[in-house]
Amino acid sequence: MHVPCFAAQVERALGIAAEELAATGNQGAELALAIVRTIPQAQHFTLPAGGRLFDDGLRGLDPDLRAIRLPFPIVTISFADGARRTLVIAQEQHEAGQNTIVVRVAVDTGDGQGWGFYPCTAQPEHSHDDGSVVWLCFDAIGSRLDRTPMHEAVMAAGRSVLELVEALSCNNVAAEVVERIDPAVNARRRRQGKLALYEVRRLVVKVGDVAHAIGAPRGERDGPREHLRRGHIRRLPDDRKIWVQACVVGSRALGVIRKTYSVELA
């Protein structure tokens, strides 16, 4: 299912919200403005429903998530989950010689109230063997949030950033622009009070010889029954990583294994 980019909608809505918050002295105004200012500088991605790509426990990433890098200095990720729409904004920041990925989240719950945002920032710190991620989360005045509902919601949305980075760490996965946008067109639209049009990137898997290899012989044992092998990341002997497409493998003559998978937000 195609999911449109929500960046322009969020840019306009939070620009208005920032002015209203600033007028009342609300410290969340700076967080709203940070989102508005970064959107025009970002590269924009859309992801499937729920914003999830994998359920592999982030095996393709370094467990110390402070070592990872975004594909671009600033990215936005648009995805929907039913009527709820989400825009995740991720930005690399360099402080005291260390690189940090800062994540902010805007949401539209579909209740007719328009776009809002979580007045906090989050930073992925490291992941555990089970795929769970430790995040640092701070509110508008810099106080740390731990396991609050807002913290949980931002962590769940922010995982889409980690899965995007994981996908693009594969040698045969690329981020390609769906449609080029002429900057002059956007300048005219802004003068006319219209929403900007942003170029959107999608993930494209380039399937090569290694990607469709089925596997090694099984020796004396009977071959497997026919079943669906999920798409997954394969690490090659030279430490490169590739994305292996989902495929049907095994022998139907030996029977059929039917599998059902569900994906839940962490």
mmCIF file of C-alpha atoms in Angstrom, residues 12-256:
data_model
loop_
_atom_site.group_PDB
_atom_site.id
_atom_site.type_symbol
_atom_site.label_atom_id
_atom_site.label_comp_id
_atom_site.label_asym_id
_atom_site.label_seq_id
_atom_site.Cartn_x
_atom_site.Cartn_y
_atom_site.Cartn_z
ATOM 1 C CA ARG A 12 2.504 23.756 8.313
ATOM 2 C CA ALA A 13 0.583 22.452 11.355
ATOM 3 C CA LEU A 14 3.492 22.674 13.775
ATOM 4 C CA GLY A 15 4.508 26.079 12.444
ATOM 5 C CA ILE A 16 1.101 27.350 13.601
ATOM 6 C CA ALA A 17 1.348 25.394 16.861
ATOM 7 C CA ALA A 18 4.807 26.823 17.616
ATOM 8 C CA GLU A 19 3.483 30.376 17.334
ATOM 9 C CA GLU A 20 0.578 29.588 19.676
ATOM 10 C CA LEU A 21 2.850 27.863 22.199
ATOM 11 C CA ALA A 22 5.378 30.699 22.124
ATOM 12 C CA ALA A 23 2.616 33.232 22.770
ATOM 13 C CA THR A 24 1.759 31.447 26.026
ATOM 14 C CA GLY A 25 5.382 30.900 27.073
ATOM 15 C CA ASN A 26 5.141 27.139 26.605
ATOM 16 C CA GLN A 27 8.605 25.586 26.380
ATOM 17 C CA GLY A 28 7.330 23.074 23.846
ATOM 18 C CA ALA A 29 7.453 25.864 21.237
ATOM 19 C CA GLU A 30 11.176 25.293 20.653
ATOM 20 C CA LEU A 31 10.638 21.584 20.049
ATOM 21 C CA ALA A 32 7.880 22.326 17.537
ATOM 22 C CA LEU A 33 10.104 24.867 15.787
ATOM 23 C CA ALA A 34 12.969 22.344 15.662
ATOM 24 C CA ILE A 35 10.724 20.011 13.677
ATOM 25 C CA VAL A 36 9.523 22.780 11.360
ATOM 26 C CA ARG A 37 13.054 23.997 10.632
ATOM 27 C CA THR A 38 14.501 20.572 9.865
ATOM 28 C CA ILE A 39 11.771 19.268 7.529
ATOM 29 C CA PRO A 40 12.847 21.323 4.453
ATOM 30 C CA GLN A 41 16.433 20.055 4.925
ATOM 31 C CA ALA A 42 15.475 16.384 5.196
ATOM 32 C CA GLN A 43 15.355 13.439 2.832
ATOM 33 C CA HIS A 44 11.890 11.894 3.048
ATOM 34 C CA PHE A 45 10.966 8.213 3.222
ATOM 35 C CA THR A 46 7.686 6.315 3.382
ATOM 36 C CA LEU A 47 7.392 2.937 5.093
ATOM 37 C CA PRO A 48 4.663 0.246 5.165
ATOM 38 C CA ALA A 49 1.785 0.281 7.636
ATOM 39 C CA GLY A 50 3.017 0.547 11.212
ATOM 40 C CA GLY A 51 6.446 1.735 10.083
ATOM 41 C CA ARG A 52 8.019 -1.697 10.486
ATOM 42 C CA LEU A 53 10.311 -3.422 8.002
ATOM 43 C CA PHE A 54 11.771 -6.359 9.951
ATOM 44 C CA ASP A 55 11.173 -8.540 12.979
ATOM 45 C CA ASP A 56 14.742 -9.816 13.155
ATOM 46 C CA GLY A 57 15.820 -8.139 16.395
ATOM 47 C CA LEU A 58 17.945 -5.549 14.557
ATOM 48 C CA ARG A 59 20.596 -8.190 13.876
ATOM 49 C CA GLY A 60 21.973 -6.098 11.024
ATOM 50 C CA LEU A 61 23.003 -3.237 13.334
ATOM 51 C CA ASP A 62 25.855 -2.712 15.763
ATOM 52 C CA PRO A 63 24.472 -3.377 19.287
ATOM 53 C CA ASP A 64 25.955 -0.025 20.322
ATOM 54 C CA LEU A 65 23.474 2.130 18.458
ATOM 55 C CA ARG A 66 25.536 5.236 19.167
ATOM 56 C CA ALA A 67 27.841 3.983 16.407
ATOM 57 C CA ILE A 68 25.223 3.942 13.648
ATOM 58 C CA ARG A 69 24.797 6.658 11.036
ATOM 59 C CA LEU A 70 21.717 7.848 9.190
ATOM 60 C CA PRO A 71 21.681 7.512 5.388
ATOM 61 C CA PHE A 72 21.392 11.325 5.268
ATOM 62 C CA PRO A 73 22.027 13.962 7.978
ATOM 63 C CA ILE A 74 18.264 14.477 8.410
ATOM 64 C CA VAL A 75 15.467 12.109 7.412
ATOM 65 C CA THR A 76 11.721 11.975 7.896
ATOM 66 C CA ILE A 77 9.743 8.747 7.834
ATOM 67 C CA SER A 78 6.015 8.710 7.076
ATOM 68 C CA PHE A 79 3.788 5.769 7.879
ATOM 69 C CA ALA A 80 0.210 5.044 8.882
ATOM 70 C CA ASP A 81 -1.365 2.527 11.230
ATOM 71 C CA GLY A 82 -5.068 2.536 10.472
ATOM 72 C CA ALA A 83 -6.342 6.091 10.917
ATOM 73 C CA ARG A 84 -3.273 7.073 12.935
ATOM 74 C CA ARG A 85 -0.584 8.801 10.869
ATOM 75 C CA THR A 86 2.975 9.338 12.069
ATOM 76 C CA LEU A 87 5.969 11.374 10.958
ATOM 77 C CA VAL A 88 9.307 10.552 12.558
ATOM 78 C CA ILE A 89 12.090 13.123 12.223
ATOM 79 C CA ALA A 90 15.636 11.887 12.815
ATOM 80 C CA GLN A 91 18.747 14.054 12.775
ATOM 81 C CA GLU A 92 22.441 13.441 13.381
ATOM 82 C CA GLN A 93 24.003 15.747 15.954
ATOM 83 C CA HIS A 94 27.694 16.025 16.788
ATOM 84 C CA GLU A 95 28.551 17.094 20.314
ATOM 85 C CA ALA A 96 31.798 16.748 22.273
ATOM 86 C CA GLY A 97 33.284 14.568 19.560
ATOM 87 C CA GLN A 98 30.401 12.102 19.661
ATOM 88 C CA ASN A 99 27.702 11.415 17.104
ATOM 89 C CA THR A 100 24.107 11.148 18.289
ATOM 90 C CA ILE A 101 20.849 10.452 16.474
ATOM 91 C CA VAL A 102 18.036 12.598 17.823
ATOM 92 C CA VAL A 103 14.462 11.508 17.111
ATOM 93 C CA ARG A 104 11.282 13.597 17.297
ATOM 94 C CA VAL A 105 7.756 12.386 16.520
ATOM 95 C CA ALA A 106 4.613 14.088 15.185
ATOM 96 C CA VAL A 107 1.269 12.257 15.131
ATOM 97 C CA ASP A 108 -2.231 12.623 13.757
ATOM 98 C CA THR A 109 -4.534 10.276 15.627
ATOM 99 C CA GLY A 110 -7.285 10.526 13.016
ATOM 100 C CA ASP A 111 -9.770 12.103 15.437
ATOM 101 C CA GLY A 112 -10.086 15.316 13.437
ATOM 102 C CA GLN A 113 -7.842 17.339 15.760
ATOM 103 C CA GLY A 114 -5.005 17.609 13.245
ATOM 104 C CA TRP A 115 -1.295 17.132 13.807
ATOM 105 C CA GLY A 116 0.372 17.268 17.187
ATOM 106 C CA PHE A 117 3.776 16.241 18.499
ATOM 107 C CA TYR A 118 5.384 14.645 21.508
ATOM 108 C CA PRO A 119 7.208 17.406 23.438
ATOM 109 C CA CYS A 120 10.364 15.373 23.884
ATOM 110 C CA THR A 121 13.420 14.040 22.080
ATOM 111 C CA ALA A 122 14.786 10.501 22.114
ATOM 112 C CA GLN A 123 18.184 8.968 21.415
ATOM 113 C CA PRO A 124 18.794 5.233 20.796
ATOM 114 C CA GLU A 125 21.642 4.061 23.014
ATOM 115 C CA HIS A 126 22.103 0.301 22.536
ATOM 116 C CA SER A 127 20.166 -2.862 21.736
ATOM 117 C CA HIS A 128 19.902 -6.166 23.584
ATOM 118 C CA ASP A 129 20.182 -9.662 22.111
ATOM 119 C CA ASP A 130 16.390 -9.953 21.992
ATOM 120 C CA GLY A 131 16.130 -6.875 19.762
ATOM 121 C CA SER A 132 14.821 -4.517 22.458
ATOM 122 C CA VAL A 133 16.391 -1.065 22.447
ATOM 123 C CA VAL A 134 17.453 1.198 25.302
ATOM 124 C CA TRP A 135 16.480 4.799 24.567
ATOM 125 C CA LEU A 136 17.300 8.034 26.348
ATOM 126 C CA CYS A 137 14.321 10.392 26.323
ATOM 127 C CA PHE A 138 14.241 14.040 27.452
ATOM 128 C CA ASP A 139 11.374 16.493 27.822
ATOM 129 C CA ALA A 140 11.265 20.131 26.689
ATOM 130 C CA ILE A 141 13.387 21.363 29.628
ATOM 131 C CA GLY A 142 15.953 18.564 29.359
ATOM 132 C CA SER A 143 14.675 16.358 32.179
ATOM 133 C CA ARG A 144 14.985 12.645 31.550
ATOM 134 C CA LEU A 145 11.815 10.621 30.990
ATOM 135 C CA ASP A 146 11.796 6.954 31.947
ATOM 136 C CA ARG A 147 9.081 4.514 30.899
ATOM 137 C CA THR A 148 6.331 7.112 30.723
ATOM 138 C CA PRO A 149 3.532 6.628 28.142
ATOM 139 C CA MET A 150 5.102 9.397 26.027
ATOM 140 C CA HIS A 151 8.506 7.707 26.252
ATOM 141 C CA GLU A 152 6.991 4.381 25.168
ATOM 142 C CA ALA A 153 5.180 5.964 22.201
ATOM 143 C CA VAL A 154 8.295 7.760 20.951
ATOM 144 C CA MET A 155 10.388 4.586 21.292
ATOM 145 C CA ALA A 156 7.873 2.596 19.273
ATOM 146 C CA ALA A 157 7.777 5.186 16.477
ATOM 147 C CA GLY A 158 11.531 5.729 16.579
ATOM 148 C CA ARG A 159 12.256 2.080 15.906
ATOM 149 C CA SER A 160 11.312 2.751 12.283
ATOM 150 C CA VAL A 161 14.516 4.827 12.053
ATOM 151 C CA LEU A 162 16.634 1.896 13.203
ATOM 152 C CA GLU A 163 14.967 -0.507 10.794
ATOM 153 C CA LEU A 164 15.483 1.937 7.920
ATOM 154 C CA VAL A 165 19.189 2.184 8.767
ATOM 155 C CA GLU A 166 19.351 -1.614 9.028
ATOM 156 C CA ALA A 167 17.773 -2.053 5.591
ATOM 157 C CA LEU A 168 20.125 0.457 3.974
ATOM 158 C CA SER A 169 23.146 -1.272 5.516
ATOM 159 C CA CYS A 170 22.531 -4.066 2.985
ATOM 160 C CA ASN A 171 24.663 -3.852 -0.146
ATOM 161 C CA ASN A 172 21.722 -4.632 -2.424
ATOM 162 C CA VAL A 173 19.202 -2.179 -0.932
ATOM 163 C CA ALA A 174 19.071 1.397 -2.211
ATOM 164 C CA ALA A 175 16.993 4.481 -1.470
ATOM 165 C CA GLU A 176 15.621 5.816 -4.737
ATOM 166 C CA VAL A 177 13.624 8.991 -5.319
ATOM 167 C CA VAL A 178 10.105 8.196 -6.510
ATOM 168 C CA GLU A 179 9.574 11.535 -8.268
ATOM 169 C CA ARG A 180 11.845 14.545 -8.711
ATOM 170 C CA ILE A 181 10.491 17.914 -7.593
ATOM 171 C CA ASP A 182 11.549 21.191 -9.204
ATOM 172 C CA PRO A 183 12.541 23.691 -6.454
ATOM 173 C CA ALA A 184 10.934 26.470 -8.509
ATOM 174 C CA VAL A 185 7.600 24.666 -8.246
ATOM 175 C CA ASN A 186 7.859 24.640 -4.457
ATOM 176 C CA ALA A 187 8.780 28.315 -4.341
ATOM 177 C CA ARG A 188 5.650 29.122 -6.350
ATOM 178 C CA ARG A 189 3.466 26.891 -4.184
ATOM 179 C CA ARG A 190 4.714 28.580 -1.018
ATOM 180 C CA ARG A 191 3.905 32.020 -2.451
ATOM 181 C CA GLN A 192 0.411 30.756 -3.214
ATOM 182 C CA GLY A 193 -0.030 29.455 0.339
ATOM 183 C CA LYS A 194 0.013 25.820 -0.764
ATOM 184 C CA LEU A 195 1.805 22.914 0.882
ATOM 185 C CA ALA A 196 5.313 22.198 -0.331
ATOM 186 C CA LEU A 197 5.965 19.080 -2.411
ATOM 187 C CA TYR A 198 8.841 16.988 -1.122
ATOM 188 C CA GLU A 199 10.752 14.293 -2.985
ATOM 189 C CA VAL A 200 10.058 10.922 -1.397
ATOM 190 C CA ARG A 201 12.417 7.962 -1.321
ATOM 191 C CA ARG A 202 11.487 4.304 -1.268
ATOM 192 C CA LEU A 203 13.611 1.236 -0.589
ATOM 193 C CA VAL A 204 14.485 -0.821 -3.650
ATOM 194 C CA VAL A 205 15.997 -4.299 -3.393
ATOM 195 C CA LYS A 206 18.451 -5.120 -6.176
ATOM 196 C CA VAL A 207 18.325 -8.898 -6.458
ATOM 197 C CA GLY A 208 21.578 -10.460 -7.657
ATOM 198 C CA ASP A 209 22.932 -14.006 -7.895
ATOM 199 C CA VAL A 210 23.482 -14.371 -4.165
ATOM 200 C CA ALA A 211 20.029 -13.115 -3.333
ATOM 201 C CA HIS A 212 18.187 -15.959 -4.989
ATOM 202 C CA ALA A 213 20.475 -18.774 -3.878
ATOM 203 C CA ILE A 214 18.379 -21.409 -2.083
ATOM 204 C CA GLY A 215 21.033 -22.972 0.124
ATOM 205 C CA ALA A 216 23.492 -25.815 0.469
ATOM 206 C CA PRO A 217 22.669 -29.537 -0.080
ATOM 207 C CA ARG A 218 21.199 -31.295 2.952
ATOM 208 C CA GLY A 219 23.226 -34.517 2.742
ATOM 209 C CA GLU A 220 21.528 -37.750 3.762
ATOM 210 C CA ARG A 221 18.529 -36.015 5.329
ATOM 211 C CA ASP A 222 15.255 -35.567 3.502
ATOM 212 C CA GLY A 223 14.720 -32.107 2.075
ATOM 213 C CA PRO A 224 12.401 -29.684 3.889
ATOM 214 C CA ARG A 225 8.693 -29.520 3.266
ATOM 215 C CA GLU A 226 7.490 -26.613 1.148
ATOM 216 C CA HIS A 227 7.290 -23.457 3.198
ATOM 217 C CA LEU A 228 7.645 -19.691 2.993
ATOM 218 C CA ARG A 229 11.052 -18.349 3.897
ATOM 219 C CA ARG A 230 10.704 -14.813 5.165
ATOM 220 C CA GLY A 231 12.835 -12.010 3.786
ATOM 221 C CA HIS A 232 15.900 -11.575 5.949
ATOM 222 C CA ILE A 233 19.356 -10.049 6.145
ATOM 223 C CA ARG A 234 22.256 -12.352 5.282
ATOM 224 C CA ARG A 235 25.800 -11.552 6.383
ATOM 225 C CA LEU A 236 28.375 -12.725 3.837
ATOM 226 C CA PRO A 237 31.865 -14.088 4.694
ATOM 227 C CA ASP A 238 33.449 -10.743 3.720
ATOM 228 C CA ASP A 239 31.149 -9.028 6.259
ATOM 229 C CA ARG A 240 28.936 -7.433 3.604
ATOM 230 C CA LYS A 241 25.205 -7.683 4.234
ATOM 231 C CA ILE A 242 22.486 -8.341 1.665
ATOM 232 C CA TRP A 243 18.717 -8.490 1.788
ATOM 233 C CA VAL A 244 17.366 -11.891 0.749
ATOM 234 C CA GLN A 245 13.865 -11.745 -0.706
ATOM 235 C CA ALA A 246 11.067 -13.852 0.726
ATOM 236 C CA CYS A 247 10.599 -17.029 -1.315
ATOM 237 C CA VAL A 248 8.976 -20.456 -1.308
ATOM 238 C CA VAL A 249 11.482 -23.265 -0.692
ATOM 239 C CA GLY A 250 11.381 -27.018 -0.130
ATOM 240 C CA SER A 251 9.509 -29.903 -1.693
ATOM 241 C CA ARG A 252 5.727 -29.964 -1.979
ATOM 242 C CA ALA A 253 5.941 -33.761 -2.340
ATOM 243 C CA LEU A 254 7.104 -33.884 1.310
ATOM 244 C CA GLY A 255 4.224 -31.716 2.504
ATOM 245 C CA VAL A 256 3.458 -28.049 3.049
#
